Amino acid sequence: MRASDLFDVSGLVTVVTGGASGIGLAYAEAMADNGARVILFDLDQTRLAAETKRLGATGKQVDVTDRDALNRVFDETAREMGGFDVVFANAGIGGEPGFLTLDGKRNDERALEKLDTAYFERIFKLDVEALFWTIQAAAKHMKAGRGGRIIVTSSISATKTEAFVGAPYVASKAAAAQLVRQAALELAEYNILVNAIAPGPFVTNISGGRLKDEGVQAALSQYCPLKRLGFPDDIQGLALFLASPASKYMTGASLTVDGGVTLGYVG
Ligand SMILES: NC(=O)c1ccc[n+]([C@@H]2O[C@H](COP(=O)([O-])OP(=O)(O)OC[C@H]3O[C@@H](n4cnc5c(N)ncnc54)[C@H](O)[C@@H]3O)[C@@H](O)[C@H]2O)c1
């Protein structure tokens, strides 16, 4: 089979939540460059306007933590585009610093017992609850149509501990990973395939753009066998793979893209 058929995403109606920046934008770009009909859902109107213009995509401003607004925008888009083929459930926020500073010292301000409820709730609202609502909306429309693909951005933090990221984030991504497996089990009968992409540290606007700082990059690169962080173009192949016929017998999987971080520390 030719690669152009195996990875064909042309014409696929593709929603990307949190699609105006970082990893979501990388997915959107890969899909748009290969002929998909892309719709970005994002909170940030300025980035949305710039990126939809650049990609020739459609943009919808929505806060995915507002369940009614999220359902409205899914319904409206389904009417306009005739349903969905691919939904990247990607919108998320970072975990904020962990119990160690980047130079390996204890960060007492971020000790487990000092983390407040509002921080925990903010992370779980977006990275778990809104993710669940996004999967629900996608499933509803895909069941009524021809099936489809739901691709969730989880994290390597779903399965590994983190010293530099707060505990609620790690717990939220573990919840996201298990939601993927549960949804995959239930939705397989409807030809809806649900998979996760689990990135390691990627240079995006997450956590106020902290990973764009060269000092932060150098500190974190030490823990990566490939000795560098990920950039958006490092994840685009996976997006195309999971959205295309190349992965048509895969569901409930989690694909790691982390430059080897989860292999362990090599000094
Ligand atoms: N960058 C990393 O190192 C990394 C690693 C593992 C997992 N992830 C995950 O990748 C996903 C994308 O993160 P990123 O690194 O690209 O971050 P990013 O900040 O560059 O992009 C996130 C996008 O989501 C949008 N967004 C945030 N809250 C929203 C809301 N309530 N409603 C709608 N849109 C909203 C933002 O406006 C932004 O455009 C997140 O789920 C994150 O947890 C990131």
Coordinates of C-alpha atoms and ligand atoms in Angstrom, one line a residue:
M1 CA 0.0 0.0 0.0
R2 CA 1.3 3.5 -0.8
A3 CA 2.1 5.8 2.0
S4 CA -0.2 8.5 0.4
D5 CA -3.2 6.1 0.8
L6 CA -2.2 4.7 4.2
F7 CA -1.9 8.1 5.8
D8 CA -4.7 9.8 3.7
V9 CA -6.6 12.3 5.8
S10 CA -7.9 14.5 3.0
G11 CA -11.4 15.7 3.4
L12 CA -11.7 14.5 7.0
V13 CA -13.6 16.9 9.2
T14 CA -11.3 17.4 12.1
V15 CA -11.8 19.3 15.4
V16 CA -8.8 20.2 17.6
T17 CA -9.6 21.6 21.0
G18 CA -6.9 23.9 22.3
G19 CA -5.9 24.1 18.6
A20 CA -4.6 27.6 18.5
S21 CA -1.2 26.9 20.2
G22 CA 1.5 24.3 20.8
I23 CA 0.7 20.6 20.4
G24 CA -2.9 21.2 19.2
L25 CA -1.7 23.6 16.6
A26 CA 0.8 21.1 15.4
Y27 CA -1.9 18.5 15.0
A28 CA -4.1 21.1 13.2
E29 CA -1.3 22.0 10.8
A30 CA -0.4 18.4 10.0
M31 CA -4.1 17.7 9.2
A32 CA -4.7 20.9 7.2
D33 CA -1.4 20.5 5.2
N34 CA -2.7 17.1 4.1
G35 CA -6.2 18.2 3.0
A36 CA -8.3 17.7 6.1
R37 CA -11.1 20.3 6.9
V38 CA -9.9 21.6 10.2
I39 CA -11.9 23.5 12.9
L40 CA -10.0 24.9 15.9
F41 CA -11.8 25.2 19.2
D42 CA -9.9 27.6 21.5
L43 CA -10.3 30.2 24.2
D44 CA -7.8 32.5 22.9
Q45 CA -9.4 34.7 20.2
T46 CA -6.2 36.5 19.1
R47 CA -4.3 33.3 18.4
L48 CA -7.4 31.7 16.9
A49 CA -7.7 34.5 14.4
A50 CA -4.1 34.4 13.4
E51 CA -3.8 30.6 13.1
T52 CA -7.0 29.9 11.3
K53 CA -6.0 32.4 8.7
R54 CA -2.5 30.8 8.3
L55 CA -3.9 27.3 8.1
G56 CA -7.0 28.1 6.0
A57 CA -9.0 26.5 8.9
T58 CA -12.2 27.5 10.7
G59 CA -12.0 28.9 14.3
K60 CA -14.6 28.7 17.1
Q61 CA -13.9 30.6 20.3
V62 CA -15.1 28.4 23.2
D63 CA -14.1 27.7 26.8
V64 CA -14.2 23.9 26.9
T65 CA -14.9 24.0 30.7
D66 CA -18.3 25.6 29.9
R67 CA -20.2 22.4 29.1
D68 CA -23.2 24.1 27.5
A69 CA -21.0 26.3 25.3
L70 CA -18.9 23.3 24.3
N71 CA -22.0 21.3 23.3
R72 CA -23.4 24.2 21.4
V73 CA -20.2 24.7 19.4
F74 CA -20.1 20.9 18.6
D75 CA -23.7 20.9 17.5
E76 CA -23.3 24.1 15.4
T77 CA -20.1 22.7 13.8
A78 CA -21.8 19.4 13.0
R79 CA -24.6 21.2 11.2
E80 CA -22.1 23.3 9.2
M81 CA -19.6 20.4 8.3
G82 CA -22.0 17.4 8.2
G83 CA -20.5 15.6 11.3
F84 CA -17.0 14.8 12.4
D85 CA -14.3 12.3 11.4
V86 CA -11.6 13.2 13.9
V87 CA -11.6 15.0 17.2
F88 CA -8.4 15.8 19.0
A89 CA -9.3 16.3 22.6
N90 CA -6.2 18.3 23.5
A91 CA -7.0 21.5 25.4
G92 CA -5.2 21.5 28.7
I93 CA -3.1 23.4 31.1
G94 CA 0.2 22.7 32.7
G95 CA 0.9 21.3 36.2
E96 CA 2.9 24.3 37.6
P97 CA 6.1 23.6 39.4
G98 CA 6.7 20.5 41.5
F99 CA 8.3 19.7 44.8
L100 CA 11.8 20.2 43.4
T101 CA 13.2 23.3 41.7
L102 CA 15.0 22.7 38.4
D103 CA 18.4 22.7 40.3
G104 CA 17.2 19.8 42.4
K105 CA 16.4 21.6 45.6
R106 CA 13.3 21.1 47.7
N107 CA 10.7 23.7 46.8
D108 CA 8.8 24.1 50.1
E109 CA 6.2 26.4 48.6
R110 CA 5.1 23.5 46.4
A111 CA 5.2 20.8 49.0
L112 CA 2.2 18.4 48.7
E113 CA 0.5 19.6 51.8
K114 CA 0.6 23.2 50.7
L115 CA -1.1 22.8 47.3
D116 CA -4.5 24.4 47.5
T117 CA -7.9 23.2 46.5
A118 CA -8.4 25.9 43.8
Y119 CA -5.2 24.7 42.0
F120 CA -6.4 21.1 42.2
E121 CA -9.9 22.0 40.9
R122 CA -8.6 24.2 38.0
I123 CA -6.5 21.3 36.7
F124 CA -9.2 18.6 37.1
K125 CA -11.8 20.9 35.6
L126 CA -10.0 21.3 32.3
D127 CA -7.7 18.2 32.0
V128 CA -10.3 15.7 33.2
E129 CA -13.9 17.0 33.4
A130 CA -13.8 19.1 30.2
L131 CA -12.0 16.2 28.5
F132 CA -14.8 13.9 29.4
W133 CA -17.4 16.3 28.0
T134 CA -15.4 16.6 24.8
I135 CA -15.3 12.8 24.4
Q136 CA -19.0 12.7 25.2
A137 CA -19.8 15.3 22.5
A138 CA -17.5 13.6 19.9
A139 CA -19.1 10.2 20.7
K140 CA -22.6 11.5 20.3
H141 CA -22.0 13.0 16.9
M142 CA -19.8 10.1 15.6
K143 CA -22.3 7.5 16.7
A144 CA -25.0 9.3 14.7
G145 CA -22.6 9.4 11.7
R146 CA -20.0 7.0 10.3
G147 CA -17.8 6.4 13.3
G148 CA -14.5 8.3 13.7
R149 CA -11.4 8.9 15.7
I150 CA -11.0 10.5 19.1
I151 CA -7.4 11.3 19.9
V152 CA -6.6 12.5 23.4
T153 CA -3.4 14.4 24.5
S154 CA -2.5 12.8 27.8
S155 CA 1.1 12.9 29.0
I156 CA 3.9 10.7 30.1
S157 CA 2.9 12.0 33.6
A158 CA -0.1 9.6 33.3
T159 CA 2.2 6.8 34.1
K160 CA 5.4 8.3 35.6
T161 CA 6.0 10.4 38.7
E162 CA 7.2 14.0 38.4
A163 CA 9.5 16.0 40.6
F164 CA 9.2 19.2 38.6
V165 CA 5.4 19.2 38.1
G166 CA 2.6 19.5 40.7
A167 CA 0.8 16.3 41.9
P168 CA -2.7 17.3 40.7
Y169 CA -1.5 17.4 37.0
V170 CA 0.0 13.9 37.3
A171 CA -3.3 12.5 38.8
S172 CA -5.3 14.3 36.1
K173 CA -3.4 12.8 33.2
A174 CA -3.7 9.3 34.8
A175 CA -7.4 9.9 34.8
A176 CA -7.4 11.0 31.2
A177 CA -5.4 7.9 30.1
Q178 CA -7.9 5.6 31.8
L179 CA -10.9 7.5 30.3
V180 CA -9.3 6.8 26.9
R181 CA -9.3 3.1 27.5
Q182 CA -12.8 3.1 28.9
A183 CA -14.2 5.1 26.0
A184 CA -12.4 2.9 23.5
L185 CA -14.0 -0.2 25.0
E186 CA -17.5 1.2 24.9
L187 CA -17.3 2.9 21.5
A188 CA -15.5 0.2 19.5
E189 CA -18.9 -1.3 18.4
Y190 CA -19.7 2.1 16.7
N191 CA -16.4 2.2 14.8
I192 CA -15.2 5.0 17.0
L193 CA -11.5 4.5 17.8
V194 CA -10.1 6.2 20.8
N195 CA -6.4 6.6 21.4
A196 CA -4.0 8.7 23.4
I197 CA -0.8 10.6 22.5
A198 CA 1.4 10.8 25.6
P199 CA 4.0 13.6 25.1
G200 CA 7.1 14.3 27.2
P201 CA 8.2 17.9 27.6
F202 CA 7.4 19.9 24.5
V203 CA 8.3 23.5 23.9
T204 CA 4.9 25.2 23.6
N205 CA 3.1 28.1 25.4
I206 CA 2.1 25.7 28.3
S207 CA 2.6 27.1 31.9
G208 CA 3.1 30.6 30.6
G209 CA 5.7 29.6 28.0
R210 CA 8.1 28.3 30.8
L211 CA 9.6 25.7 28.4
K212 CA 10.6 28.4 25.9
D213 CA 13.2 29.6 28.4
E214 CA 16.6 28.3 27.3
G215 CA 17.7 27.7 30.9
V216 CA 14.6 25.6 31.6
Q217 CA 15.2 23.7 28.3
A218 CA 18.8 22.9 29.3
A219 CA 17.8 21.8 32.7
L220 CA 15.1 19.4 31.5
S221 CA 17.1 18.2 28.5
Q222 CA 19.4 16.4 30.9
Y223 CA 16.6 13.9 31.7
C224 CA 16.0 13.1 28.0
P225 CA 18.2 10.5 26.3
L226 CA 17.9 12.5 23.1
K227 CA 19.2 15.5 25.0
R228 CA 16.6 18.0 23.8
L229 CA 13.0 18.8 24.4
G230 CA 10.2 18.1 21.8
F231 CA 9.0 20.7 19.3
P232 CA 5.6 20.7 17.6
D233 CA 6.9 19.1 14.4
D234 CA 8.1 16.1 16.5
I235 CA 4.5 15.1 17.1
Q236 CA 2.8 15.6 13.8
G237 CA 3.6 12.2 12.4
L238 CA 1.7 10.6 15.3
A239 CA -1.3 12.8 14.7
L240 CA -1.5 11.8 11.0
F241 CA -1.0 8.1 12.0
L242 CA -3.8 8.1 14.5
A243 CA -6.2 10.0 12.3
S244 CA -5.6 8.0 9.1
P245 CA -6.2 4.4 7.8
A246 CA -2.7 3.5 9.0
S247 CA -4.0 3.0 12.5
K248 CA -7.5 1.5 11.7
Y249 CA -7.0 -1.6 13.9
M250 CA -5.8 0.4 16.9
T251 CA -8.0 1.5 19.8
G252 CA -7.4 2.1 23.5
A253 CA -3.7 2.6 22.9
S254 CA -1.3 5.2 24.3
L255 CA 1.6 6.3 22.1
T256 CA 4.5 7.9 23.9
V257 CA 6.5 10.6 22.2
D258 CA 9.2 11.8 24.7
G259 CA 12.7 11.5 23.2
G260 CA 13.2 8.6 25.5
V261 CA 12.4 10.4 28.9
T262 CA 10.4 7.4 30.2
L263 CA 13.4 5.0 29.5
G264 CA 15.2 6.5 32.4
Y265 CA 18.1 8.8 33.3
V266 CA 21.4 8.3 31.4
G267 CA 23.4 11.1 32.9
Ligands
LIG1 N1 3.9 20.9 26.4 C1 4.2 19.9 27.1 O1 5.3 19.7 27.6 C2 3.1 18.8 27.3 C3 3.5 17.5 27.7 C4 2.5 16.6 27.9 C5 1.2 16.9 27.7 N2 0.8 18.1 27.3 C6 -0.6 18.4 27.0 O2 -0.7 18.9 25.7 C7 -1.9 19.6 25.6 C8 -1.7 20.9 24.9 O3 -0.7 21.7 25.6 P1 0.4 22.6 25.0 O4 1.7 22.3 25.6 O5 0.2 22.6 23.5 O6 -0.1 24.0 25.6 P2 -0.4 25.4 25.0 O7 -0.6 26.3 26.1 O8 0.7 25.8 24.0 O9 -1.7 25.2 24.2 C9 -2.9 25.0 24.9 C10 -4.1 25.6 24.1 O10 -5.3 25.3 24.8 C11 -6.1 26.5 24.9 N3 -7.0 26.4 26.1 C12 -6.6 26.4 27.4 N4 -7.7 26.4 28.2 C13 -8.7 26.3 27.4 C14 -10.1 26.2 27.6 N5 -10.7 26.3 28.8 N6 -11.0 26.2 26.5 C15 -10.4 26.2 25.2 N7 -9.1 26.2 25.0 C16 -8.3 26.3 26.0 C17 -5.1 27.6 25.0 O11 -5.7 28.9 24.7 C18 -4.0 27.2 24.1 O12 -4.3 27.6 22.8 C19 -2.4 19.8 27.1 O13 -3.5 18.8 27.3 C20 -1.2 19.4 27.9 O14 -1.5 18.9 29.2 C21 1.8 19.1 27.1

